[in-house]
Tab-separated table of C-alpha atoms and ligand atoms in Angstrom:
chain	number	residue	atom	x	y	z
A	96	UNK	CA	10.568	13.853	-16.063
A	97	UNK	CA	10.762	14.571	-12.757
A	98	UNK	CA	8.070	13.127	-10.206
A	99	UNK	CA	5.758	15.804	-9.565
A	100	UNK	CA	5.609	17.075	-13.229
A	101	UNK	CA	5.148	13.023	-13.583
A	102	UNK	CA	2.218	13.337	-11.553
A	103	UNK	CA	0.372	16.353	-13.210
A	104	UNK	CA	0.724	15.050	-16.747
A	105	UNK	CA	2.131	11.479	-17.181
A	106	UNK	CA	-1.036	9.029	-18.804
A	107	UNK	CA	-3.340	12.300	-19.506
A	108	UNK	CA	-3.811	14.353	-22.884
A	109	UNK	CA	-6.522	17.052	-23.942
A	110	UNK	CA	-9.903	15.192	-25.253
A	111	UNK	CA	-9.262	15.183	-28.675
A	112	UNK	CA	-12.895	15.940	-29.595
A	113	UNK	CA	-13.454	19.191	-26.958
A	114	UNK	CA	-10.111	19.830	-25.816
A	115	UNK	CA	-10.924	19.410	-22.357
A	116	UNK	CA	-7.895	20.006	-20.300
A	117	UNK	CA	-9.034	17.131	-17.948
A	118	UNK	CA	-9.716	13.305	-19.279
A	119	UNK	CA	-13.489	12.621	-19.250
A	120	UNK	CA	-15.292	10.519	-17.095
A	121	UNK	CA	-16.050	7.692	-19.662
A	122	UNK	CA	-19.613	6.419	-18.284
A	123	UNK	CA	-20.406	3.844	-21.199
A	124	UNK	CA	-20.143	0.240	-20.588
A	125	UNK	CA	-20.183	-0.405	-24.354
A	126	UNK	CA	-18.771	0.865	-27.864
A	127	UNK	CA	-19.821	1.174	-31.203
A	128	UNK	CA	-18.415	-0.665	-33.619
A	129	UNK	CA	-18.431	0.110	-37.863
A	130	UNK	CA	-18.645	-3.551	-38.790
A	131	UNK	CA	-17.732	-6.522	-36.812
A	132	UNK	CA	-14.259	-6.173	-35.030
A	133	UNK	CA	-13.926	-2.603	-36.546
A	134	UNK	CA	-13.661	-0.126	-33.679
A	135	UNK	CA	-11.702	1.879	-32.288
A	136	UNK	CA	-9.515	-0.041	-29.630
A	137	UNK	CA	-12.839	0.028	-27.568
A	138	UNK	CA	-14.865	-2.684	-26.815
A	139	UNK	CA	-16.612	-3.164	-23.554
A	140	UNK	CA	-15.642	-1.330	-20.197
A	141	UNK	CA	-15.095	-4.648	-18.393
A	142	UNK	CA	-11.561	-5.232	-20.938
A	143	UNK	CA	-10.995	-1.195	-21.372
A	144	UNK	CA	-12.224	2.252	-20.523
A	145	UNK	CA	-10.277	5.706	-21.511
A	146	UNK	CA	-10.215	6.886	-17.869
A	147	UNK	CA	-9.327	3.758	-16.822
A	148	UNK	CA	-6.673	3.588	-19.642
A	149	UNK	CA	-5.143	7.283	-18.802
A	150	UNK	CA	-4.989	6.069	-15.004
A	151	UNK	CA	-2.885	2.788	-15.812
A	152	UNK	CA	-0.570	5.323	-18.093
A	153	UNK	CA	-0.311	7.624	-15.365
A	154	UNK	CA	-0.009	4.770	-12.185
A	155	UNK	CA	3.014	3.279	-14.414
A	156	UNK	CA	4.933	6.132	-15.130
A	157	UNK	CA	4.586	6.767	-11.256
A	158	UNK	CA	6.287	3.626	-10.869
A	159	UNK	CA	8.600	4.052	-13.650
A	160	UNK	CA	7.016	0.998	-15.099
A	161	UNK	CA	5.108	-0.240	-18.507
A	162	UNK	CA	2.292	-1.632	-17.732
A	163	UNK	CA	-0.421	0.094	-15.017
A	164	UNK	CA	-3.503	-2.438	-14.497
A	165	UNK	CA	-6.116	-1.366	-12.146
A	166	UNK	CA	-8.515	-2.879	-9.965
A	167	UNK	CA	-12.016	-2.635	-8.191
A	168	UNK	CA	-9.847	-2.797	-4.885
A	169	UNK	CA	-6.348	-3.418	-3.451
A	170	UNK	CA	-7.346	-6.536	-3.103
A	171	UNK	CA	-8.966	-7.392	-5.891
A	172	UNK	CA	-5.391	-6.943	-7.083
A	173	UNK	CA	-3.895	-9.152	-5.241
A	174	UNK	CA	-5.799	-11.717	-5.793
A	175	UNK	CA	-5.111	-11.663	-9.816
A	176	UNK	CA	-1.374	-11.564	-8.744
A	177	UNK	CA	-2.123	-15.220	-6.613
A	178	UNK	CA	-4.136	-16.319	-9.815
A	179	UNK	CA	-0.648	-16.643	-11.538
A	180	UNK	CA	-0.120	-19.688	-9.736
A	181	UNK	CA	-1.234	-23.629	-9.742
A	182	UNK	CA	-2.761	-25.883	-6.673
A	183	UNK	CA	0.763	-27.030	-5.287
A	184	UNK	CA	2.739	-23.665	-5.874
A	185	UNK	CA	4.219	-21.960	-2.573
A	186	UNK	CA	4.709	-18.425	-1.570
A	187	UNK	CA	7.107	-16.850	0.815
A	188	UNK	CA	5.496	-13.806	2.512
A	189	UNK	CA	6.324	-11.226	5.249
A	190	UNK	CA	4.608	-12.594	8.625
A	191	UNK	CA	4.113	-8.768	9.230
A	192	UNK	CA	1.219	-8.378	7.087
A	193	UNK	CA	-1.495	-6.104	6.143
A	194	UNK	CA	-4.362	-8.206	7.647
A	195	UNK	CA	-6.852	-8.549	4.590
A	196	UNK	CA	-3.746	-9.896	2.430
A	197	UNK	CA	-3.180	-12.623	5.157
A	198	UNK	CA	-6.885	-13.359	5.395
A	199	UNK	CA	-7.190	-13.642	1.229
A	200	UNK	CA	-3.670	-16.201	1.239
A	201	UNK	CA	-4.955	-18.356	4.569
A	202	UNK	CA	-8.599	-18.428	4.156
A	203	UNK	CA	-9.003	-18.290	0.012
A	204	UNK	CA	-6.105	-19.360	-1.733
A	205	UNK	CA	-4.741	-21.838	1.165
A	206	UNK	CA	-8.189	-23.856	0.016
A	207	UNK	CA	-7.190	-23.612	-3.967
A	208	UNK	CA	-3.984	-25.687	-2.875
A	209	UNK	CA	-1.072	-22.413	-2.839
A	210	UNK	CA	0.575	-22.924	0.187
A	211	UNK	CA	1.953	-19.536	2.288
A	212	UNK	CA	5.370	-19.644	4.152
A	213	UNK	CA	4.916	-16.451	6.349
A	214	UNK	CA	8.182	-15.302	7.817
A	215	UNK	CA	10.404	-12.691	9.118
A	216	UNK	CA	12.097	-10.400	6.320
A	217	UNK	CA	14.946	-9.033	8.315
A	218	UNK	CA	17.833	-11.332	6.733
A	219	UNK	CA	17.269	-11.933	2.919
A	220	UNK	CA	19.983	-15.001	3.320
A	221	UNK	CA	18.314	-16.442	6.069
A	222	UNK	CA	14.975	-16.954	3.544
A	223	UNK	CA	16.601	-19.967	1.636
A	224	UNK	CA	15.665	-22.185	4.214
A	225	UNK	CA	11.759	-21.908	2.864
A	226	UNK	CA	12.949	-22.362	-1.217
A	227	UNK	CA	11.745	-25.634	-2.233
A	228	UNK	CA	11.340	-26.652	-5.847
A	229	UNK	CA	7.212	-25.510	-6.032
A	230	UNK	CA	8.700	-21.852	-4.880
A	231	UNK	CA	6.946	-19.113	-7.372
A	232	UNK	CA	7.096	-16.037	-5.422
A	233	UNK	CA	8.393	-13.451	-2.607
A	234	UNK	CA	5.515	-11.266	-1.199
A	235	UNK	CA	6.955	-8.378	0.714
A	236	UNK	CA	5.328	-5.248	2.162
A	237	UNK	CA	7.451	-2.171	3.427
A	238	UNK	CA	7.157	-0.349	5.920
A	239	UNK	CA	5.464	-2.634	7.061
A	240	UNK	CA	1.957	-2.382	8.590
A	241	UNK	CA	1.298	-1.587	11.388
A	242	UNK	CA	5.400	-2.609	13.082
A	243	UNK	CA	6.700	0.091	10.337
A	244	UNK	CA	9.696	-2.334	9.634
A	245	UNK	CA	11.674	-1.725	6.402
A	246	UNK	CA	12.456	-4.809	4.262
A	247	UNK	CA	15.468	-4.696	2.158
A	248	UNK	CA	13.966	-4.583	-1.191
A	249	UNK	CA	17.540	-4.997	-3.206
A	250	UNK	CA	18.793	-7.652	-0.904
A	251	UNK	CA	15.389	-9.271	-1.707
A	252	UNK	CA	15.182	-8.809	-5.951
A	253	UNK	CA	18.833	-10.726	-5.418
A	254	UNK	CA	17.661	-13.279	-3.221
A	255	UNK	CA	14.176	-13.767	-5.538
A	256	UNK	CA	16.411	-13.509	-8.805
A	257	UNK	CA	18.896	-16.214	-7.572
A	258	UNK	CA	16.376	-18.581	-7.014
A	259	UNK	CA	14.322	-17.793	-10.099
A	260	UNK	CA	11.460	-16.022	-8.008
A	261	UNK	CA	8.921	-13.566	-9.107
A	262	UNK	CA	9.341	-10.369	-6.794
A	263	UNK	CA	5.693	-8.803	-5.548
A	264	UNK	CA	6.096	-5.460	-3.360
A	265	UNK	CA	2.865	-4.030	-1.532
A	266	UNK	CA	4.309	-0.077	-2.013
A	267	UNK	CA	0.699	0.804	-0.466
A	268	UNK	CA	2.101	2.164	2.580
A	269	UNK	CA	5.449	4.138	0.861
A	270	UNK	CA	3.549	5.115	-2.440
A	271	UNK	CA	5.690	5.677	-5.175
A	272	UNK	CA	7.064	9.180	-4.263
A	273	UNK	CA	8.975	7.910	-1.715
A	274	UNK	CA	9.779	4.366	-3.198
A	275	UNK	CA	9.768	2.899	-6.323
A	276	UNK	CA	10.255	-0.851	-6.194
A	277	UNK	CA	10.957	-1.650	-9.647
A	278	UNK	CA	13.882	0.449	-9.751
A	279	UNK	CA	15.259	-1.640	-6.994
A	280	UNK	CA	14.974	-5.012	-8.862
A	281	UNK	CA	11.060	-6.329	-8.131
A	282	UNK	CA	8.752	-7.409	-10.622
A	283	UNK	CA	5.191	-6.703	-9.693
A	284	UNK	CA	4.370	-3.340	-7.620
A	285	UNK	CA	1.293	-3.622	-5.945
A	286	UNK	CA	-0.922	-0.639	-4.510
A	287	UNK	CA	-4.039	0.033	-2.391
A	288	UNK	CA	-5.084	3.106	-4.638
A	289	UNK	CA	-7.387	3.722	-1.791
A	290	UNK	CA	-4.481	4.967	0.470
A	291	UNK	CA	-1.917	7.828	-0.599
A	292	UNK	CA	-3.001	7.708	-4.250
A	293	UNK	CA	-6.386	8.254	-4.117
A	294	UNK	CA	-5.547	10.405	-0.907
A	295	UNK	CA	-8.965	12.083	-0.373
A	296	UNK	CA	-10.863	8.760	1.167
A	297	UNK	CA	-13.240	9.352	-1.391
A	298	UNK	CA	-12.385	5.853	-3.429
A	299	UNK	CA	-11.868	2.167	-2.944
A	300	UNK	CA	-9.364	0.802	-5.689
A	301	UNK	CA	-6.122	-1.355	-6.514
A	302	UNK	CA	-3.280	-1.188	-8.881
A	303	UNK	CA	-0.321	-3.193	-10.252
A	304	UNK	CA	2.817	-1.661	-12.029
A	305	UNK	CA	4.845	-4.332	-13.970
A	306	UNK	CA	7.927	-4.275	-16.487
A	307	UNK	CA	7.753	-7.505	-18.069
A	308	UNK	CA	5.290	-7.879	-21.351
A	309	UNK	CA	4.658	-11.784	-20.749
A	310	UNK	CA	3.558	-10.869	-17.084
A	311	UNK	CA	1.739	-7.741	-17.621
A	312	UNK	CA	-0.487	-9.956	-20.499
A	313	UNK	CA	-0.881	-12.504	-17.919
A	314	UNK	CA	-2.334	-10.122	-15.444
A	315	UNK	CA	-4.158	-8.137	-18.047
A	316	UNK	CA	-5.967	-11.482	-18.818
A	317	UNK	CA	-6.534	-12.016	-14.990
A	318	UNK	CA	-7.753	-8.736	-14.868
A	319	UNK	CA	-10.225	-8.807	-17.627
A	320	UNK	CA	-11.598	-12.675	-17.135
A	321	UNK	CA	-12.171	-12.362	-13.165
A	322	UNK	CA	-13.468	-8.831	-13.367
A	323	UNK	CA	-12.252	-6.668	-10.474
A	324	UNK	CA	-12.025	-3.553	-12.271
A	325	UNK	CA	-12.942	0.014	-11.304
A	326	UNK	CA	-15.599	2.051	-12.879
A	327	UNK	CA	-14.758	5.465	-14.883
A	328	UNK	CA	-15.634	7.670	-11.941
A	329	UNK	CA	-13.455	5.945	-9.191
A	330	UNK	CA	-10.961	6.338	-12.177
A	331	UNK	CA	-11.169	10.081	-12.881
A	332	UNK	CA	-11.201	10.735	-8.786
A	333	UNK	CA	-7.608	9.072	-8.877
A	334	UNK	CA	-6.571	10.790	-11.601
A	335	UNK	CA	-7.199	14.515	-9.838
A	336	UNK	CA	-5.911	12.827	-6.654
A	337	UNK	CA	-2.588	12.176	-8.337
A	338	UNK	CA	-2.164	15.472	-9.458
A	339	UNK	CA	-1.125	16.658	-5.803
A	340	UNK	CA	0.480	13.932	-4.755
A	341	UNK	CA	3.937	14.891	-4.234
A	342	UNK	CA	2.849	17.667	-2.863
A	343	UNK	CA	0.673	16.026	-0.128
A	344	UNK	CA	3.414	13.422	0.241
A	345	UNK	CA	6.169	16.819	1.170
A	346	UNK	CA	3.396	17.385	3.844
A	347	UNK	CA	2.492	13.998	5.021
A	348	UNK	CA	6.163	13.600	5.714
A	349	UNK	CA	6.989	16.835	7.230
A	350	UNK	CA	4.340	16.295	9.946
A	351	UNK	CA	5.045	12.742	10.209
A	352	UNK	CA	8.452	13.641	11.502
A	353	UNK	CA	6.974	16.405	13.719
A	354	UNK	CA	4.685	13.931	15.290
A	355	UNK	CA	7.084	10.756	15.536
A	356	UNK	CA	9.470	13.003	17.641
A	357	UNK	CA	6.536	14.267	19.629
A	358	UNK	CA	5.711	11.841	20.501
A	359	UNK	CA	8.918	9.730	21.372
A	360	UNK	CA	9.780	12.483	24.064
A	361	UNK	CA	6.089	12.675	25.460
A	362	UNK	CA	6.232	10.975	29.431
A	363	UNK	CA	2.975	8.259	28.586
A	364	UNK	CA	4.835	7.143	25.510
A	365	UNK	CA	6.241	3.777	25.562
A	366	UNK	CA	7.720	3.353	22.183
A	367	UNK	CA	7.685	4.667	18.661
A	368	UNK	CA	7.738	2.957	15.109
A	369	UNK	CA	8.557	5.345	12.622
A	370	UNK	CA	11.562	4.393	10.177
A	371	UNK	CA	13.038	8.235	10.071
A	372	UNK	CA	14.441	7.540	13.480
A	373	UNK	CA	18.418	6.925	13.491
A	374	UNK	CA	18.261	4.357	15.737
A	375	UNK	CA	15.150	2.080	13.710
A	376	UNK	CA	16.656	-1.117	13.438
A	377	UNK	CA	16.258	-0.441	9.609
A	378	UNK	CA	16.850	3.027	9.380
A	379	UNK	CA	20.267	2.720	6.672
A	380	UNK	CA	18.142	0.583	4.717
A	381	UNK	CA	14.944	2.994	4.349
A	382	UNK	CA	17.668	6.241	3.843
A	383	UNK	CA	18.567	4.164	0.824
A	384	UNK	CA	15.517	2.752	-0.654
A	385	UNK	CA	13.257	5.783	0.221
A	386	UNK	CA	13.295	9.435	-0.410
A	387	UNK	CA	11.901	10.576	2.752
A	388	UNK	CA	9.911	8.226	5.674
A	389	UNK	CA	5.781	9.031	5.550
A	390	UNK	CA	3.725	9.926	7.534
A	391	UNK	CA	2.732	6.865	9.256
A	392	UNK	CA	3.676	6.007	12.934
A	393	UNK	CA	2.702	3.448	15.626
A	394	UNK	CA	3.582	3.764	19.052
A	395	UNK	CA	2.254	2.099	22.570
A	396	UNK	CA	1.660	3.320	25.710
A	397	UNK	CA	3.232	3.219	29.198
A	398	UNK	CA	1.793	0.340	31.076
A	399	UNK	CA	0.439	-1.449	27.861
A	400	UNK	CA	-3.003	-0.943	29.300
A	401	UNK	CA	-5.951	-1.715	26.710
A	402	UNK	CA	-8.212	0.749	28.854
A	403	UNK	CA	-6.241	3.607	28.296
A	404	UNK	CA	-5.746	2.942	24.610
A	405	UNK	CA	-9.146	3.395	24.743
A	406	UNK	CA	-9.625	6.490	26.587
A	407	UNK	CA	-6.984	8.183	24.411
A	408	UNK	CA	-8.359	7.362	21.135
A	409	UNK	CA	-11.816	8.588	22.187
A	410	UNK	CA	-10.259	11.627	23.464
A	411	UNK	CA	-8.779	12.335	19.908
A	412	UNK	CA	-10.525	14.598	17.678
A	413	UNK	CA	-8.328	15.602	15.359
A	414	UNK	CA	-7.506	11.700	14.201
A	415	UNK	CA	-10.867	10.310	13.544
A	416	UNK	CA	-10.907	6.717	14.256
A	417	UNK	CA	-10.925	4.862	11.418
A	418	UNK	CA	-9.545	2.108	9.096
A	419	UNK	CA	-7.581	3.020	6.188
A	420	UNK	CA	-4.963	6.004	5.528
A	421	UNK	CA	-3.422	8.187	3.359
A	422	UNK	CA	-6.194	10.747	2.986
A	423	UNK	CA	-5.212	14.392	3.629
A	424	UNK	CA	-7.338	14.335	7.385
A	425	UNK	CA	-5.269	12.445	10.134
A	426	UNK	CA	-6.707	9.155	11.216
A	427	UNK	CA	-5.879	6.808	14.024
A	428	UNK	CA	-6.749	2.994	14.341
A	429	UNK	CA	-6.745	0.032	16.683
A	430	UNK	CA	-4.494	-2.420	14.682
A	431	UNK	CA	-5.389	-5.519	17.457
A	432	UNK	CA	-9.039	-5.006	17.115
A	433	UNK	CA	-9.434	-3.445	13.838
A	434	UNK	CA	-6.992	-3.778	10.494
A	435	UNK	CA	-5.465	-6.988	12.177
A	436	UNK	CA	-7.890	-8.479	14.023
A	437	UNK	CA	-8.215	-11.745	11.359
A	438	UNK	CA	-4.406	-12.181	12.403
A	439	UNK	CA	-4.775	-14.799	15.516
A	440	UNK	CA	-3.504	-12.798	19.078
A	441	UNK	CA	-0.175	-15.286	19.173
A	442	UNK	CA	0.826	-14.392	15.960
A	443	UNK	CA	0.344	-10.701	16.002
A	444	UNK	CA	2.146	-10.236	19.488
A	445	UNK	CA	4.826	-12.620	17.916
A	446	UNK	CA	5.769	-9.340	15.629
A	447	UNK	CA	5.155	-7.116	18.531
A	448	UNK	CA	1.361	-5.934	17.895
A	449	UNK	CA	0.553	-5.415	21.148
A	450	UNK	CA	-2.579	-4.348	22.188
A	451	UNK	CA	-2.004	-0.682	23.532
A	452	UNK	CA	-0.396	0.101	20.077
A	453	UNK	CA	-2.380	2.533	17.878
A	454	UNK	CA	-1.378	3.553	14.472
A	455	UNK	CA	-1.585	7.172	12.741
A	456	UNK	CA	-2.178	8.323	9.317
A	457	UNK	CA	-0.937	11.391	9.938
A	458	UNK	CA	-2.745	14.010	7.535
A	459	UNK	CA	-1.939	17.070	6.196
A	460	UNK	CA	-3.919	19.157	8.434
A	461	UNK	CA	-1.426	22.550	10.572
A	462	UNK	CA	0.982	20.363	12.513
A	463	UNK	CA	0.908	22.118	15.626
A	464	UNK	CA	-2.972	21.757	15.601
A	465	UNK	CA	-2.354	17.677	16.000
A	466	UNK	CA	0.343	17.839	18.472
A	467	UNK	CA	-2.361	19.459	20.559
A	468	UNK	CA	-4.776	17.073	19.668
A	469	UNK	CA	-2.555	14.491	20.900
A	470	UNK	CA	-1.479	16.088	23.908
A	471	UNK	CA	-4.901	16.811	25.288
A	472	UNK	CA	-5.646	13.207	24.669
A	473	UNK	CA	-2.872	11.544	26.216
A	474	UNK	CA	-3.168	13.885	29.405
A	475	UNK	CA	-6.895	11.840	29.751
A	476	UNK	CA	-4.562	8.750	31.185
B	79	PLP	C1	-5.470	-1.131	2.476
B	79	PLP	C2	-4.638	-1.846	1.976
B	79	PLP	C3	-4.297	-3.071	0.994
B	79	PLP	C4	-5.549	-3.422	0.541
B	79	PLP	O1	-6.754	-2.645	-0.153
B	79	PLP	P1	-7.950	-2.363	-0.314
B	79	PLP	O2	-7.848	-1.325	-1.457
B	79	PLP	O3	-8.590	-1.985	1.098
B	79	PLP	O4	-8.451	-3.614	-0.605
B	79	PLP	C5	-3.546	-3.638	0.897
B	79	PLP	N1	-2.318	-3.593	1.719
B	79	PLP	C6	-2.093	-2.809	2.542
B	79	PLP	C7	-0.760	-2.404	3.173
B	79	PLP	C8	-2.918	-1.317	2.647
B	79	PLP	O5	-2.762	-0.833	3.654
């Protein structure tokens, strides 16, 4: 089945009791049993809920995986992945990482004795230097947030296999429409469903997709044992959002391309980070592993002045200044003070995340209006 057909049909079937074409919101905490242990597969909604089951199957299908597992947030999903490990275990992670993930790793899990190495993943071979007998997993995000670096997933998968490590990929920025890490050799795909999958800025949710049955059952155990599960109403909203994922992503990509080129020729703009440019350092890898280049763009201003940056952001009207990304409406963010404020300034600047960097999540509005909005705001400096 092709992607657009899966987005609409995978995991969902008309409700057998009524024929309702939409999966009902099973707003129930418990399920009646005929006799102790004699039930219809559902006992308690932390463990299983039919609306969540439909969504988990849909997500698995979109990532070409066997098992989808949903959580109450993206960080809830990552939390369960790290709980697969023991004190003393080591994880190699990208250094250009979502701020909340960095905070979870360093402020929570380091206290429980798990060790993280934050390194550049430009060259998979150079990573061997970080492998010890306690290394268990590689954690990758691509495209990275907010610098739009691309990590070679096939290269990372062969590195991980060689050293007998799990490879986990945060696929939030690409969405399953643009990139399917399991097909490239990853073991775990993670999504902040909050972003493109939900797509309408109305739900916070996370998900994991895996192929391996044993890994899936360990993660399902943690999902139930730790309890960060989403409610049925949120699962319904995401199922609804997914039905237009392919249409939205097509437009996000078209608009993203137009805006990236528009910014690049703008006299007030210093640098534009977008993997679709032929001179992006990893353009060829992006072309190989992604179907298109997405709607996430970062750029800096000439002079690199924080005051100019603030002025531009205050004068954008269609791009709302807000955290998050991936919704139908365009957003702009200031990583240094918002999403990445929990990363020390020296660490941020090492990867190019300077104070004048603005991150755009290009929405699906009419692109002419978006360009006009940017142009008006840039005229103010
Ligand atoms: C938002 C985000 C997360 C965290 O997800 P939540 O749903 O906010 O918990 C993780 N990784 C990336 C790349 C994100 O953008």
